[in-house]
Tab-separated table of C-alpha atoms and ligand atoms in Angstrom:
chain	number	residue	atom	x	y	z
A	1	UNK	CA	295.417	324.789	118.609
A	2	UNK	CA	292.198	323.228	119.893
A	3	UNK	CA	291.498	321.072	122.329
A	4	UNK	CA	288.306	318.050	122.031
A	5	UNK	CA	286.798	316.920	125.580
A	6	UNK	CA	287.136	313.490	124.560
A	7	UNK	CA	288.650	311.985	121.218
A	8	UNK	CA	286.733	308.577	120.593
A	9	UNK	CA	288.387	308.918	117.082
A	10	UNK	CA	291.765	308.397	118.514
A	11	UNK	CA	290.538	305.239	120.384
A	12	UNK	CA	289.460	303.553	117.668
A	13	UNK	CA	292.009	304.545	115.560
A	14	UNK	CA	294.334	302.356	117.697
A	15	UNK	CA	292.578	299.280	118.189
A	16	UNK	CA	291.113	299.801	114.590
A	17	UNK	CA	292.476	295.870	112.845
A	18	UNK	CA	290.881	293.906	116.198
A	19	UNK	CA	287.706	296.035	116.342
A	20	UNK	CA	286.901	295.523	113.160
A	21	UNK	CA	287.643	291.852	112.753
A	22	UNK	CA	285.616	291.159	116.093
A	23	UNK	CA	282.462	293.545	114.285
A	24	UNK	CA	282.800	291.071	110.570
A	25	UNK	CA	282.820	287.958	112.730
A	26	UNK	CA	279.736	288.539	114.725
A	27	UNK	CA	278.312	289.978	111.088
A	28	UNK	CA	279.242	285.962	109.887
A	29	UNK	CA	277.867	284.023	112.741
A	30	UNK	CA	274.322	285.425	112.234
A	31	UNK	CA	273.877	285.647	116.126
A	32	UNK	CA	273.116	289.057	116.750
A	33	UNK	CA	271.578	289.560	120.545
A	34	UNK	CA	273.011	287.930	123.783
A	35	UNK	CA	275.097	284.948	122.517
A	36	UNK	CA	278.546	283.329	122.697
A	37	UNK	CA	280.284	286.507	122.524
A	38	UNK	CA	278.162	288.412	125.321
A	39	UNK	CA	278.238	285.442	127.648
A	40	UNK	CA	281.925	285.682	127.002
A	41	UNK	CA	282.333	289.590	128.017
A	42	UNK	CA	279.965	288.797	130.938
A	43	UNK	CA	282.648	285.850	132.132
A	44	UNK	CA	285.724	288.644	131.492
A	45	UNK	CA	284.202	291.434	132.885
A	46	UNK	CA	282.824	289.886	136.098
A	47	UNK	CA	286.179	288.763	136.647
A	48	UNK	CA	287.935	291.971	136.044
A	49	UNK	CA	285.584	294.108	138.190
A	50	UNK	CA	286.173	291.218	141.656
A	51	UNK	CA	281.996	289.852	141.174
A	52	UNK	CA	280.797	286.194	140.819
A	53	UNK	CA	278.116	287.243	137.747
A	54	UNK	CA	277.459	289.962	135.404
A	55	UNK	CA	274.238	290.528	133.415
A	56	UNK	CA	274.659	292.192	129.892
A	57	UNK	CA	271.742	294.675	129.040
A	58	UNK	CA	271.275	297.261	126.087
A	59	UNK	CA	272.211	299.812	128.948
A	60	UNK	CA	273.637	301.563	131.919
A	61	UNK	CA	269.780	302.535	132.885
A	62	UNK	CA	268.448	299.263	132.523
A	63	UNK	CA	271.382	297.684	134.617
A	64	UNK	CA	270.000	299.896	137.578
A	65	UNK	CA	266.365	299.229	136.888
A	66	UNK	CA	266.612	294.887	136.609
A	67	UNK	CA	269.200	295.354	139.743
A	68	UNK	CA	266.234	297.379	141.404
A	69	UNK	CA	263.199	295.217	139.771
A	70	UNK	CA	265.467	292.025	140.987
A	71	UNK	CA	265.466	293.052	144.397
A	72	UNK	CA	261.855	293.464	144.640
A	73	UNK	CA	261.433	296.893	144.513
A	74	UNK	CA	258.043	298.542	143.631
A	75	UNK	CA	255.152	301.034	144.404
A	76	UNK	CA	255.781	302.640	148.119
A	77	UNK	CA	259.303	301.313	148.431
A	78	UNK	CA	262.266	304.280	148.824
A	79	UNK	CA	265.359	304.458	147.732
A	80	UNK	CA	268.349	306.628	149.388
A	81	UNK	CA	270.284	308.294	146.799
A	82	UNK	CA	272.097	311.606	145.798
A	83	UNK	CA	270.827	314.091	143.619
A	84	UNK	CA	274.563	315.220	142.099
A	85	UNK	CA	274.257	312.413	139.353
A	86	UNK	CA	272.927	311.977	135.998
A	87	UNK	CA	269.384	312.008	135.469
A	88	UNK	CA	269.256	308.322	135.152
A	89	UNK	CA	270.372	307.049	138.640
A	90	UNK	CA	266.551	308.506	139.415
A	91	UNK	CA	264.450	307.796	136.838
A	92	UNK	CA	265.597	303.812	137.643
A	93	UNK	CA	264.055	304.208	141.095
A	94	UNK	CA	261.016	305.786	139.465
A	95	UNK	CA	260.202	303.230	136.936
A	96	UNK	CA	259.722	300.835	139.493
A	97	UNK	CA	256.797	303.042	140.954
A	98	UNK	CA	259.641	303.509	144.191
A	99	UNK	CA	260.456	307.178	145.727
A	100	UNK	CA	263.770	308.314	145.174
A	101	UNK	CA	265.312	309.896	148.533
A	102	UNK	CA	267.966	312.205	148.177
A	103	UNK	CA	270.829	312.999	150.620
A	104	UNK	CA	273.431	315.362	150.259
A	105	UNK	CA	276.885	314.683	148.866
A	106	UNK	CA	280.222	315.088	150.949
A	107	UNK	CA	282.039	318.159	149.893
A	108	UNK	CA	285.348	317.069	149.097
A	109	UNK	CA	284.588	313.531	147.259
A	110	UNK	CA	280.862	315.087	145.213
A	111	UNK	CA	279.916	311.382	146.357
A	112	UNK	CA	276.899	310.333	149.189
A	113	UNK	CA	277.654	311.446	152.624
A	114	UNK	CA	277.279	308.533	154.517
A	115	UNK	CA	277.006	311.079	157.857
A	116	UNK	CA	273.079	312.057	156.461
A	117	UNK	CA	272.051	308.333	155.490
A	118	UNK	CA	270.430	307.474	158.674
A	119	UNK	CA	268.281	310.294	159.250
A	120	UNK	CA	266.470	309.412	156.086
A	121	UNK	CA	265.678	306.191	156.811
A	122	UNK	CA	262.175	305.218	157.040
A	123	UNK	CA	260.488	301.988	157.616
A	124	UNK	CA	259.630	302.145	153.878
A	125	UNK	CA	262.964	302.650	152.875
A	126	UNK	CA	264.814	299.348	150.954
A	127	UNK	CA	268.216	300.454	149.244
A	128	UNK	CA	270.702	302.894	149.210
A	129	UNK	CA	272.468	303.536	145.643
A	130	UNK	CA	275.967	305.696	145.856
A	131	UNK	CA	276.882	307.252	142.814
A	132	UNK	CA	280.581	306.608	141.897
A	133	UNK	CA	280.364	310.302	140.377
A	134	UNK	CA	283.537	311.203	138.174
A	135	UNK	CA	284.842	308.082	138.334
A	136	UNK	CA	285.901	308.522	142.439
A	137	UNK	CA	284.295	305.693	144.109
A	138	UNK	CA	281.629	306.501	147.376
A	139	UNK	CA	282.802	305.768	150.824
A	140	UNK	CA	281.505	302.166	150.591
A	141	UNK	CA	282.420	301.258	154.278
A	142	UNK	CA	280.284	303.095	156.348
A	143	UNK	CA	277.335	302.694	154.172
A	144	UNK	CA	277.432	298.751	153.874
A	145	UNK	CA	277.380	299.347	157.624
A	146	UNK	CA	274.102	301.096	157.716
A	147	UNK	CA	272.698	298.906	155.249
A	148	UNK	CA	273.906	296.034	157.181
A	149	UNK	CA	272.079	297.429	160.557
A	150	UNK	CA	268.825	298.803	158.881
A	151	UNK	CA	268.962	295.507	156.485
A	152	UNK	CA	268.985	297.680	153.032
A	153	UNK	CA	270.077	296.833	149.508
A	154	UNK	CA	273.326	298.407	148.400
A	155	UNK	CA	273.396	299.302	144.295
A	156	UNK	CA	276.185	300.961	143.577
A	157	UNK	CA	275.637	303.297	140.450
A	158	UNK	CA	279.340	302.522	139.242
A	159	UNK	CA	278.144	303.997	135.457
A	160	UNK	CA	280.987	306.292	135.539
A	161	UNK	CA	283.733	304.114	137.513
A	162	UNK	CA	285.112	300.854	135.864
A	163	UNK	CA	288.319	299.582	137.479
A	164	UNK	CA	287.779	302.172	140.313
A	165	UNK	CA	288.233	300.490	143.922
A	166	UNK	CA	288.212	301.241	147.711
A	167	UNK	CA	290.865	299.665	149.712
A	168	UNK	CA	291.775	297.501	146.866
A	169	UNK	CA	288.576	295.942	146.301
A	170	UNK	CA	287.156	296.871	142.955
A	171	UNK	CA	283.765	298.271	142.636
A	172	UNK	CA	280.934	296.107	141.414
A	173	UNK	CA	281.499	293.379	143.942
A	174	UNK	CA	281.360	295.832	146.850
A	175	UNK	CA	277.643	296.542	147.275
A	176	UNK	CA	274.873	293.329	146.541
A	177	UNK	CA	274.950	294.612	143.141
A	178	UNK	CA	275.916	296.884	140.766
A	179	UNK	CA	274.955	299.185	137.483
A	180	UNK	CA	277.965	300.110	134.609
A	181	UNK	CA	277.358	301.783	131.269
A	182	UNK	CA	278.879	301.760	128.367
A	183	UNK	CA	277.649	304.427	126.545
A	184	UNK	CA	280.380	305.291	123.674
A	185	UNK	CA	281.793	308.021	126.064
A	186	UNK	CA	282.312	306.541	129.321
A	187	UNK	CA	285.586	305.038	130.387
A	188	UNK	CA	284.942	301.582	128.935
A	189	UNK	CA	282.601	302.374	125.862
A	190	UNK	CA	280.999	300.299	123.340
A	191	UNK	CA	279.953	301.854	119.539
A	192	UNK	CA	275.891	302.091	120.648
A	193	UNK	CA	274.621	301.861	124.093
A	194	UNK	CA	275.395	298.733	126.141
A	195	UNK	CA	275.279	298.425	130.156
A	196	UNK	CA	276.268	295.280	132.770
A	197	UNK	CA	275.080	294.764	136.024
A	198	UNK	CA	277.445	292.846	138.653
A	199	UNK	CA	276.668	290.882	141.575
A	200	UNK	CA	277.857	288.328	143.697
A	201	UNK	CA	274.773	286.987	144.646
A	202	UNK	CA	273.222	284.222	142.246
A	203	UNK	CA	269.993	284.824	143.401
A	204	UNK	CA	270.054	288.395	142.235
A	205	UNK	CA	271.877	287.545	138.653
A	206	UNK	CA	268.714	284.961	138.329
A	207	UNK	CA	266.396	287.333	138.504
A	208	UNK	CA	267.958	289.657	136.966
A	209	UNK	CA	268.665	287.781	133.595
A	210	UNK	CA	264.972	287.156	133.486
A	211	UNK	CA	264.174	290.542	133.890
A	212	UNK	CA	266.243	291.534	130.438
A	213	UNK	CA	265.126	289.188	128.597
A	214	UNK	CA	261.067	288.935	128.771
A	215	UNK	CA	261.084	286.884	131.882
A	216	UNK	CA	261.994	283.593	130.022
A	217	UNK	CA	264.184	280.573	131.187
A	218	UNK	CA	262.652	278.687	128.623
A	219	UNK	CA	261.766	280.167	125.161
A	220	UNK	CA	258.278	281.506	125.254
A	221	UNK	CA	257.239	280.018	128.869
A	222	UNK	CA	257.458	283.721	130.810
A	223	UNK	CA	257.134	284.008	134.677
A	224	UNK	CA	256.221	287.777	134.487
A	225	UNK	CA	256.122	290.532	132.489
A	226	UNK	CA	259.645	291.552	131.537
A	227	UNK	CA	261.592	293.593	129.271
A	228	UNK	CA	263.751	293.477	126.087
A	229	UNK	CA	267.003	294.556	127.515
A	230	UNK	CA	269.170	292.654	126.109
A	231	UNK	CA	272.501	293.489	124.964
A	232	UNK	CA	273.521	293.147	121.324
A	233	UNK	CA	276.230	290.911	120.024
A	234	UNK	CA	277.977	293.562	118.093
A	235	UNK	CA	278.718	295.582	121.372
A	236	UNK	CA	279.728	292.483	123.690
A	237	UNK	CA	282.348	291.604	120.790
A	238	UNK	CA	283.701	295.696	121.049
A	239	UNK	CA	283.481	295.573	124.432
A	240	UNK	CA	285.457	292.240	124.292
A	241	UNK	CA	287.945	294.054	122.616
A	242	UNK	CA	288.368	296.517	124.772
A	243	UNK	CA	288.222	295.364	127.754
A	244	UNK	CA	291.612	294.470	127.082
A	245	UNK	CA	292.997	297.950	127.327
A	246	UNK	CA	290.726	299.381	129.639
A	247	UNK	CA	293.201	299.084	132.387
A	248	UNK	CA	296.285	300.965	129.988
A	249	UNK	CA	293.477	303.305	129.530
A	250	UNK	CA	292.505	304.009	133.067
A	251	UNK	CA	296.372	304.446	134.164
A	252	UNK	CA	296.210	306.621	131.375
A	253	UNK	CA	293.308	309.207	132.674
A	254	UNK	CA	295.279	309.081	135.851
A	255	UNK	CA	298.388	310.675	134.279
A	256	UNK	CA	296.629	313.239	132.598
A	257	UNK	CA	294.408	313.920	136.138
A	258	UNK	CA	298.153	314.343	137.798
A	259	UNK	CA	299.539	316.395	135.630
A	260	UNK	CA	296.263	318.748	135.797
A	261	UNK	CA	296.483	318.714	139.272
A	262	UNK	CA	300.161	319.467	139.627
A	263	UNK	CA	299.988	322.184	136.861
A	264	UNK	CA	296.521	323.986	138.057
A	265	UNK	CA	297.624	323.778	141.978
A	266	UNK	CA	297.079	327.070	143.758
A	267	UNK	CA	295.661	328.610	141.269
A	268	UNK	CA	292.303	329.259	142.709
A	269	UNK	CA	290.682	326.834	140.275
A	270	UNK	CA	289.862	323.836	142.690
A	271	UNK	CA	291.099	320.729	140.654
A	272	UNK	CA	289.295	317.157	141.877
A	273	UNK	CA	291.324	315.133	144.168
A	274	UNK	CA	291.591	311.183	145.134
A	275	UNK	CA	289.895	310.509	148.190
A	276	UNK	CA	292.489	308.500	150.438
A	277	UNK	CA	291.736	304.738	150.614
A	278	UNK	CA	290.038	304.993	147.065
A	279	UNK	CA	291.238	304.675	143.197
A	280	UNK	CA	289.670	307.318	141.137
A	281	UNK	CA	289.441	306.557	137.311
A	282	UNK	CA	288.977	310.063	136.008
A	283	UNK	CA	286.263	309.963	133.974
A	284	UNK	CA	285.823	313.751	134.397
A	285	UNK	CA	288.029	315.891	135.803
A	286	UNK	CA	286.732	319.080	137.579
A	287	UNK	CA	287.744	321.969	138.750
A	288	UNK	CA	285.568	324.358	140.683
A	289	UNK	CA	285.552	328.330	140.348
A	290	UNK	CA	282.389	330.823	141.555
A	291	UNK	CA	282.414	332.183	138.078
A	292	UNK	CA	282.801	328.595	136.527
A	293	UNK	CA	279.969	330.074	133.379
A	294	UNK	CA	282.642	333.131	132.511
A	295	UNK	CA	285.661	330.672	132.809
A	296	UNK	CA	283.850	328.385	130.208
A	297	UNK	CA	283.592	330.818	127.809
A	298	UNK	CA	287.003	332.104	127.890
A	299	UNK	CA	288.022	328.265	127.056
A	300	UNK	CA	285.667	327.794	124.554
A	301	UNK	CA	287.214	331.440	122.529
A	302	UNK	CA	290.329	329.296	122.716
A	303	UNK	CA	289.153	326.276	121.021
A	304	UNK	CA	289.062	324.422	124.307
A	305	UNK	CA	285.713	322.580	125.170
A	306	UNK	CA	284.484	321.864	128.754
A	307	UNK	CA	281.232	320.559	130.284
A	308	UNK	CA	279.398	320.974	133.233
A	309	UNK	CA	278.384	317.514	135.231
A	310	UNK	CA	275.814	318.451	136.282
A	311	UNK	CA	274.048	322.104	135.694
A	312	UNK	CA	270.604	320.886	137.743
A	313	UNK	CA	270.658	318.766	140.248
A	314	UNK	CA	267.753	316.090	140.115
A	315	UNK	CA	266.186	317.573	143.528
A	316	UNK	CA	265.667	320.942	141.355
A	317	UNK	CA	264.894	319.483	138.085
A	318	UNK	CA	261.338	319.076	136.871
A	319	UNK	CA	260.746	315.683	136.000
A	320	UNK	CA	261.224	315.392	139.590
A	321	UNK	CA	259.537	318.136	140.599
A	322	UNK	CA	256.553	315.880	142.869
A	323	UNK	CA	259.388	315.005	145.344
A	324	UNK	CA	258.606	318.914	146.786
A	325	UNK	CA	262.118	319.739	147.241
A	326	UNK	CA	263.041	323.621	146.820
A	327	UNK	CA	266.707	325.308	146.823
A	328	UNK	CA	268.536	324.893	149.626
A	329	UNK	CA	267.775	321.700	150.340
A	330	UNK	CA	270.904	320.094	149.341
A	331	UNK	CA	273.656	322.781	149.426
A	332	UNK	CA	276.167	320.946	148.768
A	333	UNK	CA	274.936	319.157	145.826
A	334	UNK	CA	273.657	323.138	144.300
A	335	UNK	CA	276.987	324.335	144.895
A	336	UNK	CA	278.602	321.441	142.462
A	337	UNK	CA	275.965	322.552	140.130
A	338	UNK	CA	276.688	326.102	140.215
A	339	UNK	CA	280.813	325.975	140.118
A	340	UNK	CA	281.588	322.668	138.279
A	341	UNK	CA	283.767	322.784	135.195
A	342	UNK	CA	284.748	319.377	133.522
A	343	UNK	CA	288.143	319.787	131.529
A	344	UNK	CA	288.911	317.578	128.399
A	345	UNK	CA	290.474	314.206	129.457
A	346	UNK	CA	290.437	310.904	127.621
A	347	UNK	CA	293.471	308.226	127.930
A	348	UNK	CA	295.414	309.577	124.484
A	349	UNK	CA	295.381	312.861	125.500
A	350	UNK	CA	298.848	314.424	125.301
A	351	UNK	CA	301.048	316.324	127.389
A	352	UNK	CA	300.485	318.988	125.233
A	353	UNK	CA	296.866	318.969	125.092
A	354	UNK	CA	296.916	319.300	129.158
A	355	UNK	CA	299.686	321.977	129.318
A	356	UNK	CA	297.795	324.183	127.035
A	357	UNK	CA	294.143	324.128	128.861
A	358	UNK	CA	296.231	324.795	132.313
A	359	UNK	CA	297.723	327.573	130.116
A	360	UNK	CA	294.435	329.165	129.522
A	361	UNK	CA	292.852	328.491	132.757
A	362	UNK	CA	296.400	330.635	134.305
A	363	UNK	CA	295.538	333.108	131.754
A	364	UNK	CA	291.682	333.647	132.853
A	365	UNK	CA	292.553	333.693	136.342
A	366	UNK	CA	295.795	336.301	135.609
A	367	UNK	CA	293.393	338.247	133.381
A	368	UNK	CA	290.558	338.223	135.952
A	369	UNK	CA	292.360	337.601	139.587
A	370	UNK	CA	290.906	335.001	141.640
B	1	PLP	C1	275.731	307.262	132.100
B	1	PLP	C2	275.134	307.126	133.452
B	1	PLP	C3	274.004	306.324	133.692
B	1	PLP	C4	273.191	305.715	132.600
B	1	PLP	O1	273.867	304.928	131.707
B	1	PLP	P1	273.315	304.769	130.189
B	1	PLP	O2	274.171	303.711	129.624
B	1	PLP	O3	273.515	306.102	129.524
B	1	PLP	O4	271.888	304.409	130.279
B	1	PLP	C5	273.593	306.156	134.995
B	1	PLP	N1	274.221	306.764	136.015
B	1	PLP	C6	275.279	307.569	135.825
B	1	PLP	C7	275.938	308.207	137.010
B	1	PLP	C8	275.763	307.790	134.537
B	1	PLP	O5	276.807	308.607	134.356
């Protein structure tokens, strides 16, 4: 028996007829970038994630960079953010020519620890971005309050989090604005890359639209120089198509998340909880050990595969090596790094798919004691 990480085969096995269909009829109506059919996801999605607009780009990394370029941010700006994420969430902040800022993440939720926000604001500082990491959204309350009082941006990097919320509000129309990717893998994937950024402010969405798409309102009359970001017609029709399941889905990653954390309880292995107030959508599901490398292997001689999210974190990695940070400087974010393991989950994963990786893991740590 073997266990995949994720099984986008499955997925599209079961939506295969409407997938398809949606893929010929773009082929037939000859319009292949933005269009009818991405102005239509924008319309659906906005609504599903609780914002007024949504702004469809060719990725999750160019949602963050027009929601950061839209907001006026450039050379000598800051940026507050956490350096437990994917590479991406600071390379955004550095396109712009704007210093990313890190602060450490909360020990218990991996997200930004709204406690160390206000000692790293400077007078050159202009956003904050929390990282929705794992699909558990940040503690959005107290840090719209410090962005309120210090009169900062709020992007939420919700790349990993669709249909996650905090205190029944759904993220994307929490902060001013906010990045989602769609990268084949995440919890709402398209077949290529695709991204959306949400807002509720109109002013923002302007901007932003001109941004991905060459800084035109009128064809070939540009107000600055933009970018080609736009997203393709093929992946707004997917997405489209399944959009309409992402909320099955998402129910679906919760099961399998409660029946890992029922079955791996006390055993030493740390699985990822919800945070209380929050809805957490499970796109990984971690567990923690000291000797996370050994337990890896031991899965992997049993067919099961794992991941780590994420080995470096940006503070210690070297394309960001010019920020001067050393180890130590963000404990809480090196301890994720060293002691993460990400177990397979995906929304057809079966019963006994789960039972048999909490099976091994109970066998490592009977083999090996805690
Ligand atoms: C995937 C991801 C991104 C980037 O999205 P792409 O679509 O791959 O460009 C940004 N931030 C986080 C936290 C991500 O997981």
């Amino acid at each position: 028996m073997s266990v995949k990480f994720l099984d986008l085969h499955a997925q599209y096995q079961s939506i295969k007829q409407d997938i398809d269909a949606a893929v010929l009829n773009v082929l037939a109506s000859s319009q292949y970038v933005l269009g009818p059919e991405v102005e239509a996801f924008e319309r659906e999605f906005a609504a599903v994630q609780g914002a007024a607009e949504a702004v469809a780009v060719n990725s999750g990394t160019s949602a963050l960079h027009v929601a950061l370029l839209a907001a006026g941010i450039g050379a000598g700006d800051e940026v507050i953010t956490v350096p437990m994420t994917f590479t991406a969430t600071g390379a955004a902040v550095a396109y712009t020519g704007a210093r990313p800022v890190f602060v450490d993440v909360d020990p218990d939720s991996f997200t930004m620890d709204p406690a160390e926000v206000e000692a790293r604001i400077t007078p050159r500082t202009r956003a904050i971005i929390p990282v929705h990491l794992y699909g558990q959204p940040a503690d959005m309350a107290p840090l719209m309050a410090i962005a309120e009082k210090h009169g900062l941006l709020v992007i939420e990097d919700a790349a990993q989090a669709h249909l996650g919320e905090v205190d029944g509000r759904k993220v994307g129309g929490i902060g001013h604005v906010a990045a989602f990717s769609f990268y084949p893998g995440k919890n709402l994937g398209a077949y290529g890359e695709a991204g959306i950024a949400t807002t509720n402010d109109a002013e923002l969405a302007r901007k932003m639209r001109l941004f991905r798409d060459w800084g035109q309102e009128r064809k070939y009359h540009h107000k600055m120089v933009a970018y080609n970001y736009r997203m393709d017609a093929i992946q707004g029709a997917i997405l489209r198509v399944k959009l309409r399941h992402l909320e099955a889905w998402t129910e679906a990653r919760r099961r399998v998340a409660a029946r890992y954390q029922d079955r791996l309880a006390n055993l030493g292995v740390r699985p990822a909880s919800e945070a209380g107030g929050r809805r957490h959508v499970y796109h990984v599901f971690s567990i923690f050990h000291p000797r996370r490398d050994e337990l890896q292997e031991f899965l992997a001689e049993r067919q099961i595969q794992s991941g780590k999210h994420y080995p470096v974190p940006l503070h210690l990695q070297e394309a960001f090596a010019d920020l001067g940070h050393r180890e130590g400087d963000f404990p809480v974010s090196e301890r994720v790094a060293r002691e993460q393991l990400s177990l397979p989950i995906y929304p057809e994963m079966s019963d006994e798919d789960v039972d048999a990786v909490c099976d091994a893991v109970a066998d490592w740590i009977g083999r090996t004691g805690n």
